[in-house]
């Protein structure tokens, strides 16, 4: 309980500092508050998604970014923007859904190892990244600017309706995962099926949920890489139970993104860099470290 409370208090302190430091009331409430709430919601969603993927796929390198889910979502966004069809969120989810269905189908049908699944995700990221660039080639200046901004990650586009929707989905996701915490703990056992766990169903439902969370983040804020990879590993330094890892991954994902956004806004003030660049600078060394540690 102390770990949850301390993480929440720290998140509250850095959020209030990020909102009020050096700002008048208009800037604080109309510009910074929606942005910080967006960072909290997106960071928590990505932290949950990354942790669940790592548990389900039994690989510490799994995350929405490394598996190509975010790139699939960006491809869907690009389709919607260039051709002016459908809603951005719907196409974002469809792109992410296609990626995760392909990964799960290949994993189960070909009985791939967890390492091979990650390599498949990297290949899919390259494929959908190429598809997005292909669409950019035919886009006009306005469409191209929108797609490029999405590919960098930008928290300034958040509005209160989308923030509420994301928090609502996070709450439902946490309830589902906490209710099924025993089943997730059993997934680590070789005899999980023998103790009554419907492993395929649990994995499929879980991946659909985290795909939905990832698609919401991409549709609203663009690609924000490595938060889902880094946050669960920070928590693993001092926690090992499923419930604690799940909740703290959400809290530390939010903390990481709030700090990253503050850095993005102030590191070369008055200019502002996209938050996705900052998270990549933080996450890429962590990814390399995990690769070397896991050999």
CSV table of C-alpha atoms in Angstrom, one decimal:
chain,number,residue,atom,x,y,z
A,1,UNK,CA,0.0,0.0,0.0
A,2,UNK,CA,2.9,2.4,0.8
A,3,UNK,CA,4.4,1.8,-2.6
A,4,UNK,CA,1.1,2.7,-4.3
A,5,UNK,CA,0.6,5.8,-2.2
A,6,UNK,CA,4.2,7.0,-2.6
A,7,UNK,CA,4.0,6.6,-6.4
A,8,UNK,CA,0.6,8.4,-6.5
A,9,UNK,CA,1.9,11.3,-4.4
A,10,UNK,CA,5.0,11.6,-6.6
A,11,UNK,CA,2.8,11.6,-9.7
A,12,UNK,CA,0.5,14.3,-8.1
A,13,UNK,CA,3.5,16.5,-7.2
A,14,UNK,CA,5.1,16.4,-10.6
A,15,UNK,CA,1.7,16.9,-12.3
A,16,UNK,CA,0.9,20.0,-10.2
A,17,UNK,CA,4.4,21.3,-10.8
A,18,UNK,CA,4.1,20.8,-14.6
A,19,UNK,CA,0.7,22.5,-14.6
A,20,UNK,CA,1.4,25.6,-12.4
A,21,UNK,CA,5.1,26.3,-12.7
A,22,UNK,CA,5.6,29.7,-14.4
A,23,UNK,CA,2.0,29.9,-15.7
A,24,UNK,CA,-0.9,32.1,-15.1
A,25,UNK,CA,-4.4,30.7,-14.5
A,26,UNK,CA,-5.4,30.8,-18.2
A,27,UNK,CA,-2.4,28.8,-19.4
A,28,UNK,CA,-2.5,26.5,-16.4
A,29,UNK,CA,-6.2,25.4,-16.8
A,30,UNK,CA,-6.7,25.7,-20.6
A,31,UNK,CA,-3.4,24.6,-22.0
A,32,UNK,CA,-1.3,22.7,-19.4
A,33,UNK,CA,-4.0,20.9,-17.5
A,34,UNK,CA,-5.4,19.0,-20.5
A,35,UNK,CA,-1.8,18.2,-21.6
A,36,UNK,CA,-0.8,16.8,-18.2
A,37,UNK,CA,-4.0,14.8,-17.9
A,38,UNK,CA,-3.3,13.4,-21.4
A,39,UNK,CA,0.2,12.4,-20.3
A,40,UNK,CA,-1.1,10.6,-17.2
A,41,UNK,CA,-3.8,8.8,-19.2
A,42,UNK,CA,-1.6,7.8,-22.1
A,43,UNK,CA,1.3,6.8,-19.9
A,44,UNK,CA,-0.9,4.7,-17.7
A,45,UNK,CA,-2.5,3.0,-20.8
A,46,UNK,CA,0.9,2.2,-22.3
A,47,UNK,CA,2.3,1.0,-19.0
A,48,UNK,CA,-0.6,-1.4,-18.6
A,49,UNK,CA,-0.3,-2.6,-22.2
A,50,UNK,CA,3.4,-3.2,-22.0
A,51,UNK,CA,3.2,-5.1,-18.8
A,52,UNK,CA,0.3,-7.4,-19.9
A,53,UNK,CA,2.1,-8.1,-23.2
A,54,UNK,CA,5.3,-9.1,-21.3
A,55,UNK,CA,3.3,-11.4,-19.1
A,56,UNK,CA,1.2,-13.0,-21.9
A,57,UNK,CA,4.0,-13.4,-24.3
A,58,UNK,CA,6.6,-14.3,-21.6
A,59,UNK,CA,9.1,-11.9,-23.0
A,60,UNK,CA,10.5,-8.8,-21.3
A,61,UNK,CA,11.0,-7.0,-24.6
A,62,UNK,CA,7.3,-7.0,-25.5
A,63,UNK,CA,5.5,-3.7,-25.7
A,64,UNK,CA,3.0,-2.0,-28.1
A,65,UNK,CA,6.0,-0.3,-29.8
A,66,UNK,CA,8.4,-3.3,-30.2
A,67,UNK,CA,5.6,-5.5,-31.4
A,68,UNK,CA,4.6,-3.1,-34.2
A,69,UNK,CA,1.1,-2.4,-32.8
A,70,UNK,CA,1.7,1.4,-32.7
A,71,UNK,CA,3.0,1.3,-36.3
A,72,UNK,CA,-0.1,-0.6,-37.4
A,73,UNK,CA,-2.3,2.0,-35.7
A,74,UNK,CA,-0.3,4.8,-37.4
A,75,UNK,CA,-0.9,3.1,-40.8
A,76,UNK,CA,-4.6,3.1,-40.1
A,77,UNK,CA,-4.5,6.8,-39.1
A,78,UNK,CA,-2.6,7.6,-42.3
A,79,UNK,CA,-5.2,5.8,-44.4
A,80,UNK,CA,-8.0,7.8,-42.7
A,81,UNK,CA,-6.2,11.1,-43.1
A,82,UNK,CA,-5.1,10.6,-46.7
A,83,UNK,CA,-8.4,9.3,-48.1
A,84,UNK,CA,-10.6,11.2,-45.7
A,85,UNK,CA,-12.7,8.1,-44.8
A,86,UNK,CA,-14.0,6.9,-41.4
A,87,UNK,CA,-12.9,8.0,-38.0
A,88,UNK,CA,-9.3,8.3,-37.1
A,89,UNK,CA,-9.8,6.1,-34.0
A,90,UNK,CA,-11.6,3.3,-35.9
A,91,UNK,CA,-8.8,3.1,-38.5
A,92,UNK,CA,-6.2,3.3,-35.8
A,93,UNK,CA,-7.8,0.3,-34.0
A,94,UNK,CA,-8.2,-1.7,-37.2
A,95,UNK,CA,-4.5,-1.2,-38.1
A,96,UNK,CA,-3.4,-2.2,-34.6
A,97,UNK,CA,-5.9,-5.1,-34.6
A,98,UNK,CA,-4.5,-6.5,-37.9
A,99,UNK,CA,-1.0,-6.5,-36.4
A,100,UNK,CA,-1.9,-8.3,-33.2
A,101,UNK,CA,-4.1,-10.9,-35.0
A,102,UNK,CA,-1.2,-11.6,-37.4
A,103,UNK,CA,1.2,-12.0,-34.5
A,104,UNK,CA,-1.0,-14.2,-32.5
A,105,UNK,CA,-1.9,-16.4,-35.5
A,106,UNK,CA,1.7,-16.9,-36.4
A,107,UNK,CA,2.7,-17.5,-32.8
A,108,UNK,CA,0.1,-20.2,-32.2
A,109,UNK,CA,0.1,-21.8,-35.7
A,110,UNK,CA,3.9,-21.9,-36.0
A,111,UNK,CA,4.6,-22.3,-32.3
A,112,UNK,CA,7.1,-19.5,-32.3
A,113,UNK,CA,9.4,-18.8,-29.4
A,114,UNK,CA,8.9,-15.5,-27.5
A,115,UNK,CA,12.1,-14.2,-29.1
A,116,UNK,CA,10.7,-15.0,-32.6
A,117,UNK,CA,7.5,-13.1,-31.8
A,118,UNK,CA,9.5,-10.0,-31.0
A,119,UNK,CA,11.4,-10.3,-34.2
A,120,UNK,CA,8.1,-10.7,-36.0
A,121,UNK,CA,6.9,-7.5,-34.4
A,122,UNK,CA,10.0,-5.7,-35.6
A,123,UNK,CA,9.5,-6.9,-39.1
A,124,UNK,CA,5.8,-5.9,-39.0
A,125,UNK,CA,6.8,-2.4,-37.7
A,126,UNK,CA,9.1,-2.0,-40.7
A,127,UNK,CA,6.3,-3.2,-43.1
A,128,UNK,CA,3.6,-0.8,-41.7
A,129,UNK,CA,6.2,2.0,-41.4
A,130,UNK,CA,6.9,1.6,-45.1
A,131,UNK,CA,3.1,1.6,-45.8
A,132,UNK,CA,2.7,4.9,-43.9
A,133,UNK,CA,5.6,6.4,-45.8
A,134,UNK,CA,4.0,5.3,-49.1
A,135,UNK,CA,0.8,7.1,-48.1
A,136,UNK,CA,2.8,10.2,-47.1
A,137,UNK,CA,4.2,10.3,-50.7
A,138,UNK,CA,0.8,10.8,-52.1
A,139,UNK,CA,-0.5,13.1,-49.3
A,140,UNK,CA,-0.9,16.9,-49.7
A,141,UNK,CA,0.9,19.3,-47.5
A,142,UNK,CA,-1.8,19.4,-44.8
A,143,UNK,CA,-2.3,15.7,-44.7
A,144,UNK,CA,1.5,15.1,-44.6
A,145,UNK,CA,1.9,17.5,-41.7
A,146,UNK,CA,-0.9,15.7,-39.7
A,147,UNK,CA,0.7,12.2,-40.3
A,148,UNK,CA,4.2,13.4,-39.4
A,149,UNK,CA,3.0,15.0,-36.2
A,150,UNK,CA,1.2,11.7,-35.3
A,151,UNK,CA,4.4,9.8,-36.0
A,152,UNK,CA,6.3,12.0,-33.5
A,153,UNK,CA,3.8,11.9,-30.7
A,154,UNK,CA,2.1,15.1,-29.5
A,155,UNK,CA,0.2,15.5,-26.2
A,156,UNK,CA,-1.0,19.1,-27.0
A,157,UNK,CA,-4.0,17.7,-29.0
A,158,UNK,CA,-5.7,16.2,-26.0
A,159,UNK,CA,-9.2,17.3,-25.1
A,160,UNK,CA,-11.3,16.4,-22.0
A,161,UNK,CA,-13.6,14.0,-23.8
A,162,UNK,CA,-10.8,11.9,-25.1
A,163,UNK,CA,-9.0,12.0,-21.8
A,164,UNK,CA,-12.2,10.8,-20.0
A,165,UNK,CA,-12.6,8.0,-22.6
A,166,UNK,CA,-9.1,6.9,-22.1
A,167,UNK,CA,-9.4,6.9,-18.3
A,168,UNK,CA,-12.7,5.0,-18.6
A,169,UNK,CA,-11.0,2.3,-20.7
A,170,UNK,CA,-8.0,2.1,-18.3
A,171,UNK,CA,-10.4,1.6,-15.4
A,172,UNK,CA,-12.3,-1.2,-17.2
A,173,UNK,CA,-9.0,-2.8,-18.2
A,174,UNK,CA,-7.6,-2.7,-14.7
A,175,UNK,CA,-10.8,-4.3,-13.3
A,176,UNK,CA,-10.6,-7.2,-15.9
A,177,UNK,CA,-6.9,-7.8,-15.3
A,178,UNK,CA,-7.2,-7.7,-11.5
A,179,UNK,CA,-10.2,-10.1,-11.5
A,180,UNK,CA,-8.2,-12.5,-13.6
A,181,UNK,CA,-4.9,-12.0,-11.6
A,182,UNK,CA,-4.8,-15.7,-10.5
A,183,UNK,CA,-5.1,-16.8,-14.1
A,184,UNK,CA,-2.3,-14.5,-15.2
A,185,UNK,CA,-0.1,-15.9,-12.4
A,186,UNK,CA,-0.9,-19.4,-13.6
A,187,UNK,CA,0.2,-18.5,-17.2
A,188,UNK,CA,3.8,-18.8,-16.0
A,189,UNK,CA,3.2,-22.5,-15.2
A,190,UNK,CA,3.8,-25.1,-17.8
A,191,UNK,CA,0.6,-26.9,-16.6
A,192,UNK,CA,-1.6,-23.8,-16.8
A,193,UNK,CA,-4.3,-25.7,-18.8
A,194,UNK,CA,-4.3,-28.5,-16.3
A,195,UNK,CA,-5.3,-26.1,-13.5
A,196,UNK,CA,-8.3,-24.8,-15.4
A,197,UNK,CA,-6.9,-21.8,-17.2
A,198,UNK,CA,-8.2,-21.3,-20.7
A,199,UNK,CA,-4.9,-19.9,-21.9
A,200,UNK,CA,-5.8,-19.2,-25.5
A,201,UNK,CA,-8.9,-17.3,-24.6
A,202,UNK,CA,-7.2,-15.3,-21.9
A,203,UNK,CA,-4.3,-14.4,-24.1
A,204,UNK,CA,-6.6,-13.4,-27.0
A,205,UNK,CA,-8.9,-11.2,-24.8
A,206,UNK,CA,-5.9,-9.6,-23.1
A,207,UNK,CA,-4.2,-8.7,-26.3
A,208,UNK,CA,-7.5,-7.2,-27.7
A,209,UNK,CA,-7.8,-5.0,-24.6
A,210,UNK,CA,-4.2,-3.8,-24.8
A,211,UNK,CA,-4.5,-3.2,-28.5
A,212,UNK,CA,-7.6,-1.1,-27.9
A,213,UNK,CA,-5.6,0.9,-25.3
A,214,UNK,CA,-2.7,1.4,-27.6
A,215,UNK,CA,-4.9,2.4,-30.5
A,216,UNK,CA,-6.7,5.0,-28.4
A,217,UNK,CA,-3.3,6.5,-27.5
A,218,UNK,CA,-2.1,6.6,-31.1
A,219,UNK,CA,-5.4,8.0,-32.4
A,220,UNK,CA,-5.3,10.8,-29.9
A,221,UNK,CA,-1.6,11.5,-29.4
A,222,UNK,CA,0.4,9.6,-32.1
A,223,UNK,CA,3.3,7.2,-31.5
A,224,UNK,CA,4.8,7.4,-28.1
A,225,UNK,CA,7.5,4.7,-28.0
A,226,UNK,CA,9.1,2.7,-25.2
A,227,UNK,CA,6.9,3.8,-22.3
A,228,UNK,CA,5.2,0.4,-22.2
A,229,UNK,CA,8.7,-1.2,-22.2
A,230,UNK,CA,10.4,0.9,-19.6
A,231,UNK,CA,7.7,1.4,-17.0
A,232,UNK,CA,7.2,-2.3,-16.1
A,233,UNK,CA,10.9,-2.8,-15.8
A,234,UNK,CA,11.3,0.1,-13.4
A,235,UNK,CA,8.7,-1.5,-11.2
A,236,UNK,CA,10.4,-4.9,-11.4
A,237,UNK,CA,13.3,-3.6,-9.5
A,238,UNK,CA,11.3,-3.6,-6.2
A,239,UNK,CA,8.1,-5.6,-6.9
A,240,UNK,CA,7.2,-9.1,-8.2
A,241,UNK,CA,3.5,-9.8,-7.6
A,242,UNK,CA,1.1,-9.5,-10.6
A,243,UNK,CA,-1.3,-7.1,-8.9
A,244,UNK,CA,1.4,-4.8,-7.7
A,245,UNK,CA,3.2,-4.8,-11.0
A,246,UNK,CA,0.0,-4.1,-12.9
A,247,UNK,CA,-1.0,-1.0,-10.8
A,248,UNK,CA,2.5,0.3,-10.4
A,249,UNK,CA,3.2,-0.1,-14.2
A,250,UNK,CA,0.2,2.2,-14.8
A,251,UNK,CA,1.5,4.7,-12.2
A,252,UNK,CA,5.1,4.7,-13.4
A,253,UNK,CA,4.0,4.9,-17.0
A,254,UNK,CA,2.1,8.1,-16.1
A,255,UNK,CA,5.1,9.4,-14.2
A,256,UNK,CA,7.5,8.7,-17.0
A,257,UNK,CA,5.3,10.4,-19.6
A,258,UNK,CA,4.6,13.5,-17.4
A,259,UNK,CA,8.3,14.0,-16.9
A,260,UNK,CA,9.1,13.4,-20.5
A,261,UNK,CA,6.5,15.9,-21.6
A,262,UNK,CA,7.9,18.5,-19.2
A,263,UNK,CA,11.4,17.9,-20.7
A,264,UNK,CA,10.0,18.2,-24.2
A,265,UNK,CA,8.4,21.5,-23.4
A,266,UNK,CA,11.4,23.1,-21.6
A,267,UNK,CA,14.7,21.5,-22.8
A,268,UNK,CA,15.1,24.0,-25.7
A,269,UNK,CA,12.5,26.6,-24.5
A,270,UNK,CA,10.8,28.5,-26.1
A,271,UNK,CA,10.8,25.8,-28.8
A,272,UNK,CA,9.0,22.5,-28.1
A,273,UNK,CA,10.0,19.1,-29.3
A,274,UNK,CA,7.6,16.1,-29.6
A,275,UNK,CA,7.3,14.0,-26.5
A,276,UNK,CA,7.8,10.8,-28.6
A,277,UNK,CA,11.4,11.9,-29.3
A,278,UNK,CA,12.1,12.2,-25.6
A,279,UNK,CA,10.6,8.8,-24.7
A,280,UNK,CA,12.7,7.2,-27.5
A,281,UNK,CA,15.9,8.8,-26.1
A,282,UNK,CA,15.0,7.2,-22.7
A,283,UNK,CA,13.7,3.9,-24.0
A,284,UNK,CA,16.2,3.0,-26.7
A,285,UNK,CA,19.1,2.5,-24.2
A,286,UNK,CA,16.8,0.4,-21.9
A,287,UNK,CA,15.9,-1.8,-24.9
A,288,UNK,CA,19.6,-2.3,-25.7
A,289,UNK,CA,20.3,-3.1,-22.0
A,290,UNK,CA,17.5,-5.7,-21.9
A,291,UNK,CA,18.8,-7.3,-25.2
A,292,UNK,CA,22.3,-7.6,-23.7
A,293,UNK,CA,21.1,-8.9,-20.3
A,294,UNK,CA,18.7,-11.4,-21.9
A,295,UNK,CA,21.3,-12.4,-24.5
